[in-house]
Short mmCIF file of C-alpha atoms and ligand atoms in Angstrom, two decimals:
data_model
loop_
_atom_site.label_atom_id
_atom_site.label_comp_id
_atom_site.label_asym_id
_atom_site.label_seq_id
_atom_site.Cartn_x
_atom_site.Cartn_y
_atom_site.Cartn_z
CA MET A 58 -15.01 -10.75 -6.03
CA ALA A 59 -17.51 -10.34 -8.85
CA GLU A 60 -20.18 -12.96 -8.12
CA GLY A 61 -20.16 -15.93 -10.47
CA SER A 62 -17.12 -14.97 -12.52
CA VAL A 63 -15.45 -18.17 -13.79
CA PRO A 64 -12.12 -16.59 -14.86
CA ALA A 65 -11.83 -14.79 -11.50
CA VAL A 66 -11.94 -18.14 -9.72
CA TRP A 67 -9.99 -20.17 -12.31
CA ARG A 68 -6.92 -17.92 -12.35
CA ARG A 69 -6.41 -18.44 -8.60
CA TYR A 70 -6.51 -22.28 -8.71
CA PRO A 71 -2.73 -22.79 -8.16
CA GLN A 72 -2.72 -20.60 -5.05
CA ARG A 73 -6.05 -21.58 -3.55
CA TYR A 74 -5.91 -25.31 -4.41
CA ARG A 75 -2.24 -26.05 -3.80
CA LEU A 76 -0.67 -23.10 -1.94
CA VAL A 77 1.66 -22.18 -4.79
CA GLY A 78 3.43 -18.94 -3.98
CA SER A 79 6.79 -17.46 -4.79
CA LYS A 80 10.20 -16.88 -3.29
CA CYS A 81 12.95 -14.32 -3.87
CA GLU A 82 16.25 -16.17 -4.28
CA THR A 83 18.20 -12.94 -3.72
CA CYS A 84 16.95 -12.09 -0.20
CA GLY A 85 15.22 -15.36 0.70
CA GLU A 86 11.77 -13.92 1.43
CA PHE A 87 8.67 -16.02 0.67
CA PHE A 88 5.47 -14.59 -0.77
CA PHE A 89 1.91 -15.82 -0.49
CA PRO A 90 -0.03 -14.94 -2.55
CA PRO A 91 2.88 -14.91 -5.01
CA ARG A 92 4.56 -11.67 -5.98
CA ILE A 93 6.20 -11.16 -9.35
CA ILE A 94 8.55 -8.48 -8.05
CA CYS A 95 10.36 -8.63 -4.69
CA PRO A 96 9.57 -5.42 -2.76
CA ASN A 97 12.94 -5.69 -0.95
CA CYS A 98 15.19 -6.22 -3.97
CA ARG A 99 13.07 -4.84 -6.84
CA ARG A 100 15.11 -5.20 -10.05
CA LYS A 101 17.90 -7.11 -8.30
CA GLY A 102 15.49 -9.75 -7.01
CA LYS A 103 15.12 -13.18 -8.60
CA VAL A 104 11.59 -14.37 -7.92
CA VAL A 105 10.74 -18.03 -8.56
CA GLU A 106 7.66 -20.19 -7.99
CA TYR A 107 7.52 -21.91 -4.60
CA GLN A 108 5.35 -24.74 -3.27
CA PHE A 109 4.49 -24.01 0.39
CA SER A 110 4.55 -26.94 2.80
CA GLY A 111 1.05 -26.19 4.10
CA ARG A 112 2.17 -26.27 7.74
CA GLY A 113 1.73 -23.28 10.01
CA VAL A 114 0.47 -21.95 13.34
CA VAL A 115 -2.59 -19.96 14.37
CA GLU A 116 -1.68 -16.29 14.97
CA SER A 117 -5.24 -15.23 15.82
CA TYR A 118 -8.75 -16.61 15.46
CA THR A 119 -12.42 -15.76 15.80
CA VAL A 120 -15.70 -17.65 15.67
CA VAL A 121 -17.92 -16.06 13.03
CA HIS A 122 -21.63 -16.05 13.89
CA THR A 123 -22.83 -13.62 11.19
CA PRO A 124 -21.42 -14.98 7.92
CA PRO A 125 -21.65 -13.59 4.39
CA ALA A 126 -24.65 -14.88 2.43
CA ASP A 127 -22.71 -17.58 0.53
CA MET A 128 -21.41 -19.19 3.75
CA GLU A 129 -24.59 -19.19 5.82
CA ASP A 130 -24.71 -23.00 5.93
CA GLN A 131 -21.27 -23.11 7.59
CA ALA A 132 -21.76 -20.68 10.51
CA PRO A 133 -20.63 -20.58 13.18
CA TYR A 134 -17.16 -21.24 11.79
CA VAL A 135 -13.64 -20.53 13.00
CA LEU A 136 -11.72 -17.99 10.94
CA ALA A 137 -8.01 -17.57 11.62
CA ILE A 138 -4.85 -15.88 10.53
CA VAL A 139 -2.32 -18.64 9.98
CA ARG A 140 1.42 -18.04 9.78
CA LEU A 141 2.92 -20.50 7.31
CA GLU A 142 6.20 -22.03 8.47
CA GLU A 143 8.01 -20.19 5.64
CA GLY A 144 6.83 -16.83 7.04
CA PRO A 145 3.84 -15.36 5.16
CA MET A 146 0.42 -15.18 6.82
CA LEU A 147 -2.99 -15.88 5.32
CA THR A 148 -6.65 -15.87 6.32
CA ALA A 149 -8.51 -19.19 6.36
CA GLN A 150 -11.07 -21.27 8.19
CA ILE A 151 -9.97 -23.80 10.82
CA VAL A 152 -11.92 -27.06 10.52
CA ASP A 153 -12.11 -30.58 12.00
CA VAL A 154 -11.87 -29.16 15.51
CA ASP A 155 -14.16 -28.02 18.33
CA PRO A 156 -14.04 -24.19 18.12
CA ARG A 157 -13.31 -24.06 21.87
CA GLU A 158 -10.10 -26.03 21.29
CA VAL A 159 -8.59 -23.47 18.91
CA LYS A 160 -5.74 -21.50 20.50
CA ILE A 161 -3.14 -18.98 19.39
CA GLY A 162 0.04 -20.92 18.61
CA MET A 163 -1.81 -24.10 17.64
CA PRO A 164 -0.01 -25.99 14.83
CA VAL A 165 -2.19 -26.56 11.74
CA ARG A 166 -1.90 -28.03 8.24
CA MET A 167 -3.63 -27.16 5.00
CA VAL A 168 -6.63 -29.19 3.85
CA PHE A 169 -8.54 -28.87 0.56
CA ARG A 170 -12.24 -28.04 1.04
CA ARG A 171 -15.38 -26.47 -0.36
CA ILE A 172 -15.26 -22.76 0.48
CA SER A 173 -18.61 -21.35 -0.64
CA GLU A 174 -21.54 -21.75 -3.02
CA ASP A 175 -23.02 -19.02 -5.19
CA GLY A 176 -26.61 -20.20 -4.67
CA GLU A 177 -28.38 -23.18 -6.29
CA ASP A 178 -27.04 -22.84 -9.83
CA GLY A 179 -23.87 -20.88 -9.17
CA LEU A 180 -20.25 -21.81 -8.84
CA ILE A 181 -19.01 -23.97 -6.01
CA ASN A 182 -15.73 -22.48 -4.83
CA TYR A 183 -12.95 -24.67 -3.45
CA GLY A 184 -9.69 -23.83 -1.74
CA TYR A 185 -7.64 -24.15 1.42
CA LYS A 186 -8.79 -24.46 4.99
CA PHE A 187 -6.61 -25.58 7.89
CA ALA A 188 -6.95 -28.40 10.42
CA PRO A 189 -5.03 -29.30 13.59
CA LEU A 190 -1.68 -30.93 12.74
CA MET B 1006 0.35 26.40 1.39
CA ARG B 1007 -2.37 28.77 2.61
CA LYS B 1008 -4.13 28.56 5.96
CA VAL B 1009 -7.59 26.99 5.83
CA ALA B 1010 -10.51 27.24 8.25
CA VAL B 1011 -13.85 25.53 8.75
CA VAL B 1012 -16.49 28.27 8.56
CA GLY B 1013 -19.73 26.30 8.42
CA VAL B 1014 -20.92 22.84 9.46
CA GLY B 1015 -24.08 20.79 9.27
CA MET B 1016 -25.31 17.23 9.50
CA THR B 1017 -28.50 15.23 9.34
CA LYS B 1018 -29.83 13.22 12.21
CA PHE B 1019 -28.06 9.87 11.85
CA GLY B 1020 -30.16 6.73 11.97
CA GLU B 1021 -32.61 4.61 9.98
CA ARG B 1022 -33.89 7.38 7.75
CA TRP B 1023 -36.52 5.44 5.80
CA GLU B 1024 -38.24 8.64 4.63
CA ALA B 1025 -35.08 10.11 3.07
CA GLY B 1026 -33.01 9.10 0.03
CA LEU B 1027 -29.53 10.20 -1.00
CA LYS B 1028 -30.77 13.54 -2.31
CA GLU B 1029 -32.80 14.52 0.74
CA LEU B 1030 -30.03 13.57 3.16
CA THR B 1031 -27.47 15.47 1.11
CA ALA B 1032 -29.62 18.58 0.84
CA GLU B 1033 -30.40 18.54 4.57
CA ALA B 1034 -26.72 18.47 5.58
CA GLY B 1035 -25.50 20.76 2.81
CA ILE B 1036 -28.05 23.48 3.41
CA ARG B 1037 -27.32 23.48 7.14
CA ALA B 1038 -23.59 23.87 6.49
CA ILE B 1039 -24.08 26.68 3.99
CA GLU B 1040 -26.50 28.50 6.30
CA ASP B 1041 -24.13 28.02 9.20
CA ALA B 1042 -21.37 29.64 7.13
CA GLY B 1043 -23.62 32.62 6.51
CA ILE B 1044 -23.23 32.45 2.73
CA SER B 1045 -25.82 32.16 -0.03
CA GLY B 1046 -24.16 29.27 -1.83
CA ASP B 1047 -23.11 31.29 -4.88
CA GLU B 1048 -19.68 31.72 -3.31
CA VAL B 1049 -18.93 27.98 -3.32
CA GLU B 1050 -16.34 27.09 -5.94
CA ALA B 1051 -16.07 23.29 -5.64
CA VAL B 1052 -17.52 20.25 -3.90
CA TYR B 1053 -15.82 17.08 -2.66
CA VAL B 1054 -17.96 14.23 -1.43
CA GLY B 1055 -17.06 11.07 0.43
CA ASN B 1056 -19.18 8.04 -0.45
CA MET B 1057 -18.17 4.42 -0.15
CA SER B 1058 -20.70 2.50 -2.16
CA GLY B 1059 -23.75 4.28 -3.52
CA GLY B 1060 -23.57 1.70 -6.29
CA ARG B 1061 -24.14 -1.28 -4.03
CA PHE B 1062 -26.27 0.33 -1.34
CA VAL B 1063 -28.76 2.10 -3.62
CA GLY B 1064 -27.59 1.38 -7.18
CA GLN B 1065 -26.46 4.97 -7.61
CA GLU B 1066 -23.04 6.05 -8.79
CA HIS B 1067 -21.97 9.51 -9.92
CA ILE B 1068 -22.47 10.85 -6.41
CA GLY B 1069 -20.32 13.96 -6.91
CA ALA B 1070 -22.64 15.64 -9.37
CA LEU B 1071 -25.69 14.31 -7.54
CA LEU B 1072 -24.60 15.98 -4.34
CA ALA B 1073 -23.76 19.30 -5.99
CA ASP B 1074 -27.18 19.30 -7.64
CA ALA B 1075 -29.06 18.33 -4.46
CA MET B 1076 -27.37 21.20 -2.63
CA GLY B 1077 -28.27 23.57 -5.46
CA LEU B 1078 -24.64 24.27 -6.28
CA ASN B 1079 -24.49 23.56 -10.02
CA PRO B 1080 -22.38 24.20 -12.07
CA VAL B 1081 -19.47 24.00 -9.58
CA PRO B 1082 -17.04 21.11 -10.12
CA ALA B 1083 -17.97 18.12 -7.93
CA THR B 1084 -15.71 15.19 -7.16
CA ARG B 1085 -16.47 11.93 -5.36
CA VAL B 1086 -13.76 10.49 -3.13
CA GLU B 1087 -13.68 6.83 -2.09
CA ALA B 1088 -11.59 5.07 0.54
CA ALA B 1089 -14.17 2.75 2.13
CA CYS B 1090 -15.04 3.98 5.65
CA ALA B 1091 -12.40 6.74 5.34
CA SER B 1092 -14.12 8.30 2.32
CA GLY B 1093 -15.40 11.27 4.34
CA GLY B 1094 -12.07 12.07 5.95
CA LEU B 1095 -10.41 11.85 2.59
CA ALA B 1096 -13.01 14.13 0.97
CA PHE B 1097 -12.29 16.68 3.69
CA ARG B 1098 -8.56 16.38 2.99
CA GLN B 1099 -9.07 16.84 -0.76
CA ALA B 1100 -11.16 19.94 -0.09
CA TYR B 1101 -8.50 21.21 2.32
CA LEU B 1102 -5.74 20.67 -0.26
CA ALA B 1103 -7.80 22.44 -2.94
CA VAL B 1104 -8.13 25.56 -0.76
CA ALA B 1105 -4.62 25.41 0.71
CA SER B 1106 -3.13 25.19 -2.78
CA GLY B 1107 -4.79 28.43 -3.80
CA GLU B 1108 -7.05 26.91 -6.44
CA PHE B 1109 -10.28 27.78 -4.59
CA ASP B 1110 -11.30 30.10 -1.73
CA ILE B 1111 -14.55 28.46 -0.60
CA VAL B 1112 -15.23 24.74 -0.92
CA VAL B 1113 -17.84 22.33 0.46
CA ALA B 1114 -16.74 18.91 1.72
CA GLY B 1115 -19.58 16.46 2.22
CA GLY B 1116 -20.07 12.83 3.09
CA ILE B 1117 -23.09 10.62 2.53
CA GLU B 1118 -24.15 7.00 2.86
CA LYS B 1119 -27.62 5.55 2.47
CA MET B 1120 -27.32 2.05 3.90
CA THR B 1121 -30.73 0.87 5.10
CA ASP B 1122 -32.34 0.29 1.69
CA VAL B 1123 -30.62 -3.12 1.54
CA LEU B 1124 -30.92 -6.10 3.87
CA THR B 1125 -28.28 -6.50 6.58
CA GLY B 1126 -26.63 -9.42 4.75
CA GLN B 1127 -26.18 -7.32 1.62
CA ALA B 1128 -24.82 -4.43 3.67
CA THR B 1129 -22.34 -6.85 5.29
CA THR B 1130 -21.22 -8.05 1.86
CA THR B 1131 -20.83 -4.49 0.57
CA LEU B 1132 -18.81 -3.40 3.62
CA GLY B 1133 -16.70 -6.53 3.08
CA GLY B 1134 -15.54 -4.85 -0.11
CA ALA B 1135 -13.25 -2.73 2.05
CA ALA B 1136 -11.20 -5.87 2.77
CA ASP B 1137 -9.13 -7.90 0.29
CA GLN B 1138 -11.74 -9.68 -1.84
CA GLU B 1139 -9.48 -12.43 -3.19
CA TRP B 1140 -7.57 -13.39 -0.04
CA GLU B 1141 -9.79 -12.39 2.90
CA THR B 1142 -13.44 -12.16 1.92
CA PHE B 1143 -13.29 -15.22 -0.37
CA PHE B 1144 -12.24 -17.38 2.59
CA GLY B 1145 -15.02 -16.18 4.89
CA ALA B 1146 -13.72 -12.96 6.39
CA THR B 1147 -16.37 -10.40 7.26
CA PHE B 1148 -15.64 -6.93 8.48
CA PRO B 1149 -16.37 -7.66 12.15
CA SER B 1150 -14.31 -10.85 11.92
CA LEU B 1151 -11.18 -8.94 10.84
CA TYR B 1152 -11.46 -6.64 13.85
CA ALA B 1153 -12.21 -9.72 15.98
CA LEU B 1154 -8.89 -11.21 14.83
CA ILE B 1155 -7.18 -7.99 15.91
CA ALA B 1156 -9.03 -8.02 19.24
CA ARG B 1157 -8.13 -11.64 20.01
CA ARG B 1158 -4.47 -10.96 19.27
CA HIS B 1159 -4.52 -7.74 21.33
CA MET B 1160 -5.97 -9.69 24.26
CA HIS B 1161 -3.27 -12.34 23.81
CA GLU B 1162 -0.35 -9.89 23.61
CA PHE B 1163 -1.41 -7.26 26.14
CA GLY B 1164 -4.02 -8.85 28.40
CA THR B 1165 -6.82 -6.62 27.12
CA THR B 1166 -10.17 -7.90 28.37
CA GLU B 1167 -13.69 -8.17 26.95
CA GLU B 1168 -14.82 -5.86 29.78
CA GLN B 1169 -12.36 -3.21 28.61
CA LEU B 1170 -13.71 -3.50 25.07
CA ALA B 1171 -17.25 -3.20 26.42
CA ARG B 1172 -16.25 -0.11 28.38
CA VAL B 1173 -15.62 1.71 25.06
CA ALA B 1174 -19.23 1.07 24.01
CA VAL B 1175 -20.59 2.19 27.39
CA LYS B 1176 -18.60 5.45 27.21
CA ASN B 1177 -19.62 6.21 23.65
CA HIS B 1178 -23.29 5.56 24.37
CA TYR B 1179 -23.03 7.91 27.36
CA ASN B 1180 -21.83 10.63 24.96
CA GLY B 1181 -24.35 9.67 22.28
CA ALA B 1182 -27.15 10.09 24.80
CA ARG B 1183 -26.13 13.77 24.91
CA ASN B 1184 -26.06 14.26 21.12
CA PRO B 1185 -29.40 15.06 19.43
CA PHE B 1186 -27.96 13.95 16.06
CA ALA B 1187 -26.92 10.48 17.28
CA GLN B 1188 -28.55 7.25 16.10
CA TYR B 1189 -28.62 5.85 19.65
CA GLN B 1190 -29.31 8.46 22.32
CA LYS B 1191 -29.45 5.89 25.08
CA GLU B 1192 -26.96 4.89 27.73
CA ILE B 1193 -26.09 1.21 28.02
CA THR B 1194 -24.49 -0.88 30.77
CA LEU B 1195 -21.40 -3.06 30.77
CA ASP B 1196 -23.59 -6.13 31.29
CA GLN B 1197 -25.74 -5.26 28.29
CA VAL B 1198 -22.66 -5.16 26.07
CA LEU B 1199 -21.17 -8.35 27.53
CA ASN B 1200 -24.50 -10.20 27.20
CA SER B 1201 -25.28 -9.07 23.65
CA SER B 1202 -25.21 -11.75 20.96
CA PRO B 1203 -21.85 -12.82 19.51
CA VAL B 1204 -21.03 -11.48 16.04
CA ALA B 1205 -17.41 -12.59 15.64
CA GLU B 1206 -15.92 -13.65 18.97
CA PRO B 1207 -14.80 -11.86 21.09
CA LEU B 1208 -16.87 -9.07 19.49
CA LYS B 1209 -20.56 -8.92 20.31
CA LEU B 1210 -23.39 -6.95 18.79
CA LEU B 1211 -22.84 -3.98 21.11
CA ASP B 1212 -19.11 -3.89 20.26
CA CYS B 1213 -20.06 -3.06 16.66
CA SER B 1214 -21.08 0.22 15.04
CA PRO B 1215 -24.53 0.05 13.42
CA ILE B 1216 -25.78 0.39 9.86
CA THR B 1217 -26.81 3.99 9.39
CA ASP B 1218 -28.21 6.53 6.95
CA GLY B 1219 -26.80 10.01 7.16
CA ALA B 1220 -24.93 12.90 5.65
CA ALA B 1221 -22.67 15.66 6.92
CA ALA B 1222 -21.14 18.72 5.26
CA VAL B 1223 -18.68 21.47 6.06
CA VAL B 1224 -17.76 24.72 4.35
CA ILE B 1225 -14.07 25.57 4.39
CA ALA B 1226 -12.36 28.78 3.33
CA SER B 1227 -8.97 30.39 2.87
CA GLU B 1228 -7.61 32.70 5.60
CA ASP B 1229 -8.78 36.04 4.18
CA VAL B 1230 -12.24 34.78 3.32
CA ALA B 1231 -12.65 32.92 6.60
CA LYS B 1232 -11.84 36.01 8.64
CA LYS B 1233 -14.46 38.00 6.73
CA LEU B 1234 -17.11 35.32 7.15
CA THR B 1235 -16.85 34.53 10.83
CA ASP B 1236 -15.45 35.54 14.20
CA THR B 1237 -15.09 31.89 15.18
CA PRO B 1238 -13.13 30.16 12.43
CA VAL B 1239 -11.87 26.68 13.29
CA TRP B 1240 -8.45 26.33 11.73
CA VAL B 1241 -7.18 23.17 10.09
CA ASN B 1242 -3.72 22.98 11.65
CA ALA B 1243 -2.78 19.66 10.04
CA SER B 1244 -4.01 17.18 7.47
CA ALA B 1245 -2.27 13.84 7.01
CA GLN B 1246 -2.98 10.51 5.37
CA ALA B 1247 -1.27 7.12 5.09
CA SER B 1248 -1.85 3.71 3.49
CA ASP B 1249 -1.19 0.07 4.36
CA THR B 1250 -1.95 -3.38 2.91
CA LEU B 1251 -5.62 -4.12 2.30
CA ALA B 1252 -5.27 -7.56 3.87
CA LEU B 1253 -4.75 -7.62 7.63
CA HIS B 1254 -2.64 -10.81 7.36
CA ASP B 1255 -0.06 -9.04 5.16
CA ARG B 1256 0.98 -6.70 7.99
CA LYS B 1257 3.96 -7.15 10.29
CA SER B 1258 1.80 -6.52 13.34
CA LEU B 1259 -1.84 -7.48 13.81
CA THR B 1260 -2.26 -5.10 16.74
CA THR B 1261 -0.96 -1.82 15.29
CA LEU B 1262 -2.54 0.11 12.44
CA ARG B 1263 0.58 1.43 10.78
CA ALA B 1264 -1.41 3.84 8.62
CA THR B 1265 -2.78 5.47 11.79
CA VAL B 1266 0.68 5.65 13.35
CA GLU B 1267 2.15 7.29 10.24
CA ALA B 1268 -0.72 9.71 9.60
CA GLY B 1269 -0.81 10.64 13.30
CA LYS B 1270 2.92 11.28 13.51
CA LYS B 1271 2.81 13.46 10.41
CA ALA B 1272 -0.20 15.40 11.68
CA PHE B 1273 1.34 16.16 15.09
CA GLN B 1274 4.57 17.19 13.41
CA LYS B 1275 2.77 19.54 11.00
CA ALA B 1276 0.69 21.10 13.76
CA GLY B 1277 3.69 21.40 16.06
CA ILE B 1278 1.98 19.76 19.04
CA SER B 1279 2.10 16.44 20.86
CA PRO B 1280 -0.76 14.05 21.68
CA ARG B 1281 -1.00 15.38 25.24
CA ASP B 1282 -2.01 18.81 23.90
CA VAL B 1283 -5.22 17.40 22.43
CA ASP B 1284 -8.43 18.18 24.36
CA LEU B 1285 -10.79 16.04 22.34
CA ALA B 1286 -10.59 13.44 19.60
CA GLU B 1287 -13.13 11.85 17.30
CA VAL B 1288 -11.52 8.48 16.53
CA HIS B 1289 -12.63 5.64 14.29
CA ASP B 1290 -14.44 3.21 16.62
CA CYS B 1291 -16.15 1.02 14.01
CA PHE B 1292 -15.64 -1.69 16.64
CA THR B 1293 -14.71 -1.20 20.29
CA ILE B 1294 -11.24 -2.66 19.70
CA ALA B 1295 -10.70 -0.03 16.99
CA GLU B 1296 -10.92 2.77 19.58
CA ILE B 1297 -8.33 1.02 21.73
CA LEU B 1298 -6.02 0.70 18.71
CA ALA B 1299 -6.63 4.37 17.85
CA VAL B 1300 -5.71 5.79 21.26
CA GLU B 1301 -2.54 3.68 21.22
CA ASP B 1302 -1.54 4.30 17.61
CA LEU B 1303 -2.18 8.04 17.87
CA GLY B 1304 0.08 8.14 20.92
CA PHE B 1305 -2.40 9.06 23.68
CA VAL B 1306 -1.12 5.97 25.52
CA LYS B 1307 1.62 3.39 24.91
CA LYS B 1308 0.92 0.30 22.81
CA GLY B 1309 -0.94 -2.24 24.90
CA GLU B 1310 -2.18 0.22 27.51
CA GLY B 1311 -5.35 1.30 25.70
CA GLY B 1312 -7.69 -1.16 27.37
CA LYS B 1313 -6.54 -0.21 30.86
CA ALA B 1314 -6.71 3.52 30.05
CA VAL B 1315 -10.29 3.18 28.80
CA GLU B 1316 -11.18 1.28 31.97
CA ASP B 1317 -9.61 4.01 34.11
CA GLY B 1318 -11.79 6.61 32.40
CA MET B 1319 -8.95 8.44 30.69
CA PHE B 1320 -11.10 9.07 27.60
CA ASP B 1321 -14.40 9.88 29.30
CA LEU B 1322 -16.09 13.21 28.69
CA ASN B 1323 -14.00 15.95 30.33
CA SER B 1324 -11.17 13.67 31.43
CA ASP B 1325 -7.60 13.65 29.99
CA VAL B 1326 -8.70 13.47 26.37
CA SER B 1327 -12.42 13.42 25.65
CA VAL B 1328 -12.71 10.72 22.99
CA ASN B 1329 -15.73 10.40 20.73
CA THR B 1330 -17.88 13.07 22.31
CA SER B 1331 -20.38 12.66 19.43
CA GLY B 1332 -20.96 9.09 20.55
CA GLY B 1333 -18.45 7.90 17.96
CA LEU B 1334 -19.32 5.50 15.19
CA LYS B 1335 -20.73 3.23 17.88
CA ALA B 1336 -23.56 5.43 19.21
CA CYS B 1337 -23.76 8.36 16.77
CA GLY B 1338 -23.93 5.82 13.93
CA HIS B 1339 -21.69 5.02 10.97
CA PRO B 1340 -22.99 6.04 7.55
CA VAL B 1341 -19.59 5.09 6.19
CA GLY B 1342 -18.98 7.89 3.67
CA ALA B 1343 -20.32 10.54 6.06
CA THR B 1344 -18.42 9.56 9.20
CA GLY B 1345 -15.17 11.41 8.42
CA ILE B 1346 -17.07 14.65 7.80
CA LYS B 1347 -19.23 14.18 10.88
CA GLN B 1348 -16.04 13.99 12.94
CA VAL B 1349 -15.06 17.45 11.68
CA VAL B 1350 -18.58 18.76 12.39
CA GLU B 1351 -18.41 17.49 15.98
CA VAL B 1352 -14.93 18.89 16.64
CA THR B 1353 -16.01 22.25 15.18
CA TRP B 1354 -19.05 22.41 17.46
CA GLN B 1355 -16.86 21.53 20.44
CA LEU B 1356 -14.22 24.14 19.62
CA ARG B 1357 -16.91 26.80 19.19
CA GLY B 1358 -18.52 25.82 22.50
CA GLU B 1359 -21.74 24.73 20.82
CA ALA B 1360 -21.83 21.07 21.87
CA GLY B 1361 -24.55 21.42 24.51
CA LYS B 1362 -24.71 18.69 27.15
CA ARG B 1363 -21.59 16.98 25.86
CA GLN B 1364 -19.47 20.16 25.73
CA VAL B 1365 -15.81 19.66 26.65
CA ASP B 1366 -14.62 22.41 29.05
CA LYS B 1367 -12.05 24.76 27.52
CA ALA B 1368 -11.90 22.80 24.28
CA GLU B 1369 -9.09 24.34 22.25
CA ILE B 1370 -7.50 21.57 20.20
CA GLY B 1371 -9.35 18.70 18.53
CA LEU B 1372 -8.33 15.75 16.39
CA THR B 1373 -10.20 13.60 13.88
CA HIS B 1374 -9.13 10.09 12.90
CA ASN B 1375 -10.88 8.20 10.11
CA VAL B 1376 -9.93 4.67 9.01
CA GLY B 1377 -10.76 2.73 5.85
CA GLY B 1378 -11.15 -1.05 5.94
CA SER B 1379 -9.14 -2.83 8.61
CA GLY B 1380 -6.56 -0.04 8.43
CA ALA B 1381 -5.45 0.27 4.80
CA THR B 1382 -6.25 3.99 4.85
CA ALA B 1383 -5.99 6.42 7.76
CA VAL B 1384 -6.67 10.15 7.70
CA VAL B 1385 -5.88 12.43 10.63
CA HIS B 1386 -6.76 16.11 11.00
CA ILE B 1387 -5.91 18.51 13.79
CA LEU B 1388 -8.21 21.49 14.27
CA SER B 1389 -8.13 24.35 16.73
CA ARG B 1390 -9.17 27.92 17.47
CA TYR B 1391 -5.57 28.99 16.75
CA ILE B 1392 -4.34 29.78 13.26
CA ASP B 1393 -0.84 28.73 14.39
CA LEU B 1394 -0.49 26.22 17.21
CA ARG B 1395 3.25 26.81 17.63
CA SER B 1396 2.77 30.47 18.58
CA ARG B 1397 -0.80 29.97 19.90
CA ARG B 1398 -1.94 33.06 18.07
ZN1 ZN C 2513 14.26 -10.08 -2.50
#
């Protein structure tokens, strides 16, 4: 992401703040982040907005000890791939848990948190993290 | 399509090259390749260069023309190719296609990355650009952490162990210790890897390839020209490439790089051989788990058996398939844009019998495998001393 770009952050609010994705009513597949066109059905697909439940399970996880510069205050943190109960997977931090307790298959739910800070005067980015259910 | 051969190769010493900038590194590798080909340079008709991020590492874009100029090749057309860590492999493929198509007879393919002018944190951020910025990096994914997610899942599904991962690093350092161009020419022990500091668990510092300055270059030529230039042409028997989603989480499987599977299948099919025919392979071991994925996805072993095979020594020097004889990205170093070209340089030296202390006995068929990001791009080449592997002529 271009550092400090307001529009680049603003246009992702619905997805990052509320887990708004999309769904193809023709084949039933869910998309997060949302797709405008269904890759299965293409022109025959009917894609509509969909509010994900925010529940999922941990598919894999790691504890990050060497973070990017804008997340140095958070390390070490747990980063995971979460499979949402509707199907799609995403990458997010797991919080409110002892890192040693995180396991593959652990049920989690979305929480709204501060993600990163672009230095003293920069943007503060918010979005989803996940916590034990 | 015409037959294409590698007729000249050269590379710089890989490492922290504080005394050298982009131009010096480029000239060093380019001149060696041109001299090795036994040409003056006037014969070169085009240049393709792999470079991931001159813009962020040294503030320099427009690397194509810069490289042609540094090698003294103006006014030949020069094109930069970018596919993150697969930039070099892709530059080689573009050069190959340009000669195979009949457009040019002699072309230089180069790769360059100057990484140590920035602090490690900045380098980490720049390399993170190979991942999906909006949906991975934004949420705290770093490059090592993506491969750590793969490693953890591989351990979960197949019982792969941290010792098996470490064994990849030990093997590649053993080979690197026998390569005068390698960044680390020092053997390491299993305990050293296992006790190195955590980067993204289960990956530790010695599971990760380093930050490196370096360049590599090769001269390739069409059949007629190659036969005039050298008695030891190394033929490009197959070139294949495939793509996948940038984000790891968008893939059906977290433990298979589909782009590698597809590019590998296509390459073996084109060359008319199977994985068991390969004597040596330079595979993309940006992290130890990546080499395990590579040997599985290329078909040297079944999915899930890579860790065990590494532990059993199947990929040691002069075993079933000698993997990463150069030391790989791990020990030879990983100047991202140069790596894919360096792989071709190493395989060429091996096939010519010029690899010194790390020479593979009776090396006839070699493979290179270069990956971009966490697997969104894969490029596979098969090279040999035979112009046609089906008839072995
Ligand atoms: Zn559909």
